Short mmCIF file of C-alpha atoms in Angstrom, two decimals:
data_model
loop_
_atom_site.label_atom_id
_atom_site.label_comp_id
_atom_site.label_asym_id
_atom_site.label_seq_id
_atom_site.Cartn_x
_atom_site.Cartn_y
_atom_site.Cartn_z
CA MET A 1357 0.00 0.00 0.00
CA LEU A 1358 2.90 2.34 0.75
CA GLY A 1359 5.00 1.32 -2.24
CA ASP A 1360 8.20 -0.64 -2.70
CA THR A 1361 10.74 2.12 -2.05
CA PHE A 1362 11.34 4.59 0.74
CA GLN A 1363 10.33 7.46 -1.53
CA ASP A 1364 7.03 5.78 -2.35
CA GLY A 1365 6.36 5.19 1.34
CA TRP A 1366 7.22 8.79 2.18
CA GLU A 1367 4.91 10.16 -0.50
CA SER A 1368 2.08 7.87 0.63
CA ALA A 1369 2.49 8.87 4.28
CA LYS A 1370 2.60 12.55 3.31
CA GLY A 1371 -0.57 12.16 1.27
CA ILE A 1372 -2.38 10.47 4.15
CA PHE A 1373 -1.27 13.24 6.48
CA LEU A 1374 -2.47 15.99 4.15
CA VAL A 1375 -5.84 14.32 3.61
CA SER A 1376 -6.46 13.58 7.29
CA GLY A 1377 -5.11 16.94 8.45
CA HIS A 1378 -8.27 18.71 7.30
CA TYR A 1379 -10.52 16.43 9.33
CA ALA A 1380 -8.15 16.54 12.30
CA PHE A 1381 -8.34 20.34 12.32
CA ILE A 1382 -12.15 20.24 12.24
CA ALA A 1383 -12.21 17.75 15.12
CA TRP A 1384 -9.72 19.84 17.11
CA PHE A 1385 -11.73 23.01 16.55
CA PHE A 1386 -15.01 21.32 17.50
CA PHE A 1387 -13.74 19.76 20.74
CA SER A 1388 -11.77 22.88 21.72
CA THR A 1389 -14.88 25.01 21.27
CA MET A 1390 -16.99 22.55 23.25
CA PHE A 1391 -14.53 22.39 26.16
CA PHE A 1392 -14.15 26.17 26.16
CA LEU A 1393 -17.92 26.65 26.42
CA ILE A 1394 -18.09 24.13 29.27
CA TRP A 1395 -15.24 25.90 31.05
CA LEU A 1396 -16.88 29.30 30.52
CA TYR A 1397 -20.21 28.04 31.85
CA HIS A 1398 -18.66 26.76 35.07
CA HIS A 1399 -16.68 29.95 35.57
CA ASN A 1400 -19.79 32.06 35.18
CA LEU A 1401 -21.34 30.12 38.05
CA PHE A 1402 -19.08 32.09 40.41
CA THR A 1403 -21.32 35.10 39.82
CA LYS A 1404 -24.54 33.11 40.27
CA VAL A 1405 -23.99 30.46 42.95
CA ILE A 1406 -23.32 30.98 46.66
CA PRO A 1407 -21.39 28.02 48.07
CA THR A 1408 -22.53 26.19 51.19
CA ARG A 1409 -20.83 27.63 54.27
CA PHE A 1410 -19.80 25.97 57.52
CA ASN A 1411 -19.50 27.92 60.77
CA ARG A 1412 -17.93 25.89 63.55
CA GLN A 1413 -18.24 28.66 66.11
CA ARG A 1414 -22.01 28.59 65.73
CA ARG A 1415 -22.01 24.87 64.81
CA GLU A 1416 -24.30 25.64 61.90
CA VAL A 1417 -24.34 25.16 58.13
CA CYS A 1418 -25.67 27.76 55.72
CA PHE A 1419 -27.40 26.67 52.51
CA MET A 1420 -28.47 28.95 49.68
CA PRO A 1421 -30.78 26.85 47.46
CA ASP A 1422 -31.27 27.76 43.81
CA GLY A 1423 -33.93 30.42 43.44
CA ALA A 1424 -33.98 31.28 47.15
CA THR A 1425 -33.73 34.88 48.29
CA GLU A 1426 -32.74 34.15 51.88
CA PRO A 1427 -30.24 31.59 53.21
CA LEU A 1428 -31.19 28.61 55.36
CA PHE A 1429 -29.25 28.01 58.59
CA VAL A 1430 -29.12 24.41 59.77
CA PRO A 1431 -27.72 23.02 63.04
CA TRP A 1432 -24.58 21.04 62.29
CA GLU A 1433 -25.72 17.95 64.16
CA SER A 1434 -28.98 17.75 62.18
CA LEU A 1435 -27.14 17.52 58.85
CA SER A 1436 -27.23 14.26 56.88
CA ALA A 1437 -24.44 13.07 54.60
CA TRP A 1438 -24.28 10.22 52.12
CA VAL A 1439 -22.10 8.57 49.52
CA VAL A 1440 -23.58 7.40 46.21
CA GLN A 1441 -22.23 4.69 43.93
CA ALA A 1442 -23.74 4.00 40.51
CA GLN A 1443 -22.76 1.23 38.14
CA GLY A 1444 -23.64 0.61 34.53
CA ALA A 1445 -22.52 -1.43 31.53
CA THR A 1446 -21.51 -0.19 28.10
CA GLN A 1447 -20.02 -1.84 25.04
CA TYR A 1448 -16.61 -0.99 26.50
CA GLY A 1449 -17.19 -2.56 29.90
CA VAL A 1450 -18.52 -1.69 33.34
CA THR A 1451 -18.48 1.96 34.38
CA ARG A 1452 -18.80 3.24 37.92
CA GLN A 1453 -19.60 6.70 39.21
CA TYR A 1454 -19.33 8.00 42.75
CA GLY A 1455 -20.67 11.02 44.53
CA MET A 1456 -20.97 12.62 47.93
CA GLY A 1457 -23.84 14.70 49.23
CA MET A 1458 -25.15 16.43 52.31
CA GLY A 1459 -28.44 18.05 53.15
CA PHE A 1460 -31.45 18.31 55.43
CA GLU A 1461 -35.22 18.28 55.27
CA HIS A 1462 -36.89 21.68 55.04
CA GLU A 1463 -40.67 22.06 54.90
CA GLY A 1464 -41.09 18.52 53.63
CA GLU A 1465 -38.41 18.81 50.93
CA LEU A 1466 -34.80 17.65 50.90
CA VAL A 1467 -32.38 20.55 50.49
CA ARG A 1468 -29.07 19.07 49.40
CA VAL A 1469 -25.68 19.63 47.81
CA GLU A 1470 -24.12 16.83 45.76
CA PHE A 1471 -21.01 16.50 43.64
CA GLN A 1472 -19.09 13.78 41.84
CA CYS A 1473 -16.01 12.10 43.27
CA GLY A 1474 -13.38 9.83 41.78
CA SER A 1475 -13.93 6.96 44.21
CA VAL A 1476 -15.78 5.92 47.34
CA GLN A 1477 -12.68 6.62 49.41
CA LEU A 1478 -12.44 10.15 48.03
CA ALA A 1479 -16.12 10.78 48.73
CA ILE A 1480 -15.69 9.64 52.33
CA SER A 1481 -12.53 11.75 52.62
CA ASN A 1482 -14.46 14.85 51.54
CA TRP A 1483 -16.96 14.29 54.31
CA GLU A 1484 -14.23 13.55 56.83
CA ALA A 1485 -12.54 16.84 55.90
CA VAL A 1486 -15.75 18.76 56.60
CA ARG A 1487 -16.43 16.83 59.80
CA GLY A 1488 -12.85 17.26 61.01
CA TYR A 1489 -13.03 21.01 60.42
CA MET A 1490 -16.32 21.40 62.27
CA GLU A 1491 -15.05 19.34 65.21
CA TYR A 1492 -11.74 21.27 65.48
CA GLU A 1493 -9.70 18.24 64.41
CA LEU A 1494 -8.42 20.08 61.31
CA ASN A 1495 -7.42 23.72 61.47
CA ASP A 1496 -5.54 24.53 58.27
CA LEU A 1497 -5.43 23.59 54.60
CA SER A 1498 -1.94 22.08 54.74
CA THR A 1499 -3.32 19.24 56.85
CA LEU A 1500 -5.53 18.26 53.91
CA GLN A 1501 -3.79 19.48 50.79
CA ASP A 1502 -0.06 19.15 51.32
CA PRO A 1503 0.91 15.48 51.65
CA LEU A 1504 4.00 15.95 49.43
CA GLY A 1505 5.38 19.08 51.06
CA LEU A 1506 4.66 21.34 48.09
CA GLN A 1507 3.52 24.32 50.17
CA GLU A 1508 6.02 26.55 51.91
CA PRO A 1509 5.16 29.08 54.64
CA GLY A 1510 3.62 32.14 53.03
CA ASP A 1511 2.60 30.35 49.83
CA PRO A 1512 -0.96 30.81 48.58
CA PRO A 1513 -3.25 27.82 49.22
CA HIS A 1514 -3.79 27.02 45.54
CA GLU A 1515 -1.46 25.14 43.24
CA GLY A 1516 0.63 27.22 40.88
CA LEU A 1517 4.18 28.13 39.96
CA HIS A 1518 5.23 27.96 43.60
CA THR A 1519 4.24 24.29 43.86
CA PHE A 1520 6.32 23.44 40.78
CA ARG A 1521 9.34 25.29 42.16
CA ASN A 1522 8.92 23.65 45.55
CA ALA A 1523 8.66 20.23 43.90
CA ARG A 1524 11.85 20.83 41.92
CA ALA A 1525 13.67 22.10 45.00
CA GLY A 1526 12.49 19.01 46.88
CA LEU A 1527 13.78 16.78 44.10
CA HIS A 1528 17.23 18.37 44.24
CA ARG A 1529 17.27 18.07 48.03
CA ARG A 1530 16.40 14.37 47.84
CA LEU A 1531 19.05 13.94 45.15
CA ARG A 1532 21.72 15.56 47.35
CA GLU A 1533 20.70 13.43 50.32
CA LYS A 1534 20.73 10.34 48.08
CA GLU A 1535 17.09 9.50 48.75
CA VAL A 1536 16.66 9.13 44.99
CA GLY A 1537 19.08 8.46 42.16
CA ARG A 1538 19.90 10.28 38.95
CA ILE A 1539 17.64 7.99 36.92
CA TYR A 1540 14.66 9.04 39.05
CA ALA A 1541 15.60 12.71 38.58
CA PHE A 1542 16.01 12.21 34.83
CA PHE A 1543 12.53 10.77 34.42
CA TRP A 1544 11.11 13.48 36.70
CA TYR A 1545 12.33 16.04 34.19
CA VAL A 1546 11.16 13.92 31.24
CA TYR A 1547 7.65 13.70 32.71
CA HIS A 1548 7.39 17.44 33.30
CA VAL A 1549 8.75 18.25 29.84
CA MET A 1550 6.12 15.95 28.33
CA THR A 1551 3.41 17.69 30.40
CA LEU A 1552 4.53 21.11 29.04
CA TRP A 1553 6.78 22.11 31.94
CA THR A 1554 5.25 25.07 33.82
CA LEU A 1555 2.45 25.80 31.34
CA PRO A 1556 -0.23 24.05 33.47
CA ASN A 1557 0.90 26.06 36.49
CA HIS A 1558 0.71 29.31 34.51
CA LEU A 1559 -2.81 28.38 33.42
CA VAL A 1560 -3.82 27.80 37.04
CA GLU A 1561 -2.41 31.18 38.05
CA TRP A 1562 -4.27 32.85 35.18
CA GLU A 1563 -7.51 31.07 36.06
CA ILE A 1564 -7.32 32.15 39.70
CA LYS A 1565 -6.68 35.76 38.67
CA ARG A 1566 -9.65 35.60 36.32
CA ILE A 1567 -11.91 34.30 39.09
CA ALA A 1568 -10.75 37.13 41.34
CA LYS A 1569 -11.40 39.64 38.54
CA VAL A 1570 -14.85 38.28 37.72
CA GLY A 1571 -15.76 38.24 41.40
CA ARG A 1572 -18.34 36.21 43.23
CA ARG A 1573 -21.99 36.68 43.92
CA ALA A 1574 -22.51 39.02 46.86
CA LEU A 1575 -23.57 37.37 50.10
CA PRO A 1576 -26.99 38.27 51.49
CA PRO A 1577 -26.82 40.52 54.57
CA ALA A 1578 -28.10 37.70 56.79
CA MET A 1579 -25.26 35.43 55.67
CA GLN A 1580 -22.69 38.17 56.13
CA ALA A 1581 -23.84 38.75 59.70
CA TRP A 1582 -23.89 35.00 60.34
CA SER A 1583 -20.31 34.68 59.05
CA GLU A 1584 -18.91 37.23 61.49
CA PRO A 1585 -16.71 35.70 64.25
CA LEU A 1586 -18.13 35.30 67.74
CA PRO A 1587 -16.46 35.85 71.11
CA ALA A 1588 -15.11 32.58 72.50
CA GLU A 1589 -17.64 32.55 75.33
CA GLN A 1590 -20.49 32.51 72.77
CA TRP A 1591 -19.22 29.54 70.80
CA ALA A 1592 -21.74 26.72 70.54
CA LYS A 1593 -20.90 23.46 72.29
CA PRO A 1594 -21.42 19.94 70.94
CA SER A 1595 -24.26 17.94 72.41
CA SER A 1596 -23.63 15.30 75.05
CA GLU A 1597 -24.86 12.60 72.66
CA LEU A 1598 -22.33 13.61 70.01
CA LEU A 1599 -19.53 13.63 72.57
CA ARG A 1600 -20.52 10.16 73.75
CA LEU A 1601 -20.65 8.73 70.22
CA SER A 1602 -17.40 10.46 69.24
CA ALA A 1603 -15.69 8.88 72.24
CA LYS A 1604 -16.88 5.46 71.06
CA VAL A 1605 -15.59 6.10 67.55
CA LYS A 1606 -12.18 7.28 68.79
CA ALA A 1607 -11.85 4.30 71.12
CA LEU A 1608 -12.66 1.91 68.28
CA ILE A 1609 -10.18 3.62 65.95
CA LYS A 1610 -7.49 3.38 68.61
CA ARG A 1611 -8.27 -0.29 69.10
CA TYR A 1612 -8.41 -1.11 65.37
CA PRO A 1613 -6.35 1.58 63.59
CA ARG A 1614 -6.50 -0.18 60.21
CA LYS A 1615 -10.25 -0.63 60.22
CA PRO A 1616 -12.08 1.41 57.52
CA ILE A 1617 -13.85 4.42 58.96
CA THR A 1618 -17.14 3.28 57.43
CA GLU A 1619 -16.99 0.03 59.38
CA VAL A 1620 -16.13 1.94 62.54
CA TYR A 1621 -19.21 4.14 62.16
CA ALA A 1622 -21.35 1.11 61.30
CA GLU A 1623 -20.23 -0.76 64.41
CA VAL A 1624 -20.94 2.21 66.65
CA TYR A 1625 -24.34 2.60 65.01
CA ARG A 1626 -25.17 -1.07 65.57
CA SER A 1627 -24.21 -0.80 69.22
CA GLU A 1628 -26.81 1.96 69.65
CA ARG A 1629 -29.70 -0.04 68.24
#
């Protein structure tokens, strides 16, 4: 098909490239436009949607449902949370989707917030992050977001150029201390060259600046007042029932540190029935 000589093969390959290039350009333009519109839609939500807020001093959660004019304040201990797993079959195999949600019942209707997650473990981790924050077990973002030491004191909380520079500095430190070898360092550079070096980090920085420029939807006055800090003597206290159940959970975790947190909660729940 490509001919008997190198020249014939070269001409055939060049012809295939020129013919398919037109269709490749159309496909690239179509998908780029589609992804840009999706990206633009989600960015415009910053001016329309008010995120759910958690106030651990008041031990309350603030929801702003779609179409509502006033926020809803819910006691923290009355909130429900769940993890969803869906499974389906296609011609390519079995597909699974996961999600995490939280909400409460208001005037006979369920007011909720749900979002997709990559796995059941990630969905549970999202809830544990919220729960840990509200129960004063987590107090800063580095506890959640910095397992690889990519954030230095004074760095902004988002990923960006600083995380790349910190990662490269960490690589050189590990290389000097002989934690890794030159082959590891070589492939580290190969990987980042193949992923366009610092271009993704520049895009993140640009996106964050754009979000700051576009701004967010203004908070209702009631939510602004609710978000103000309280004197320490006015902080809400957890209920005695929550303290009792939390003590059971902590004791079980200490006894079986490798036991999944879902099984720990299930065992405590069964003991209460």
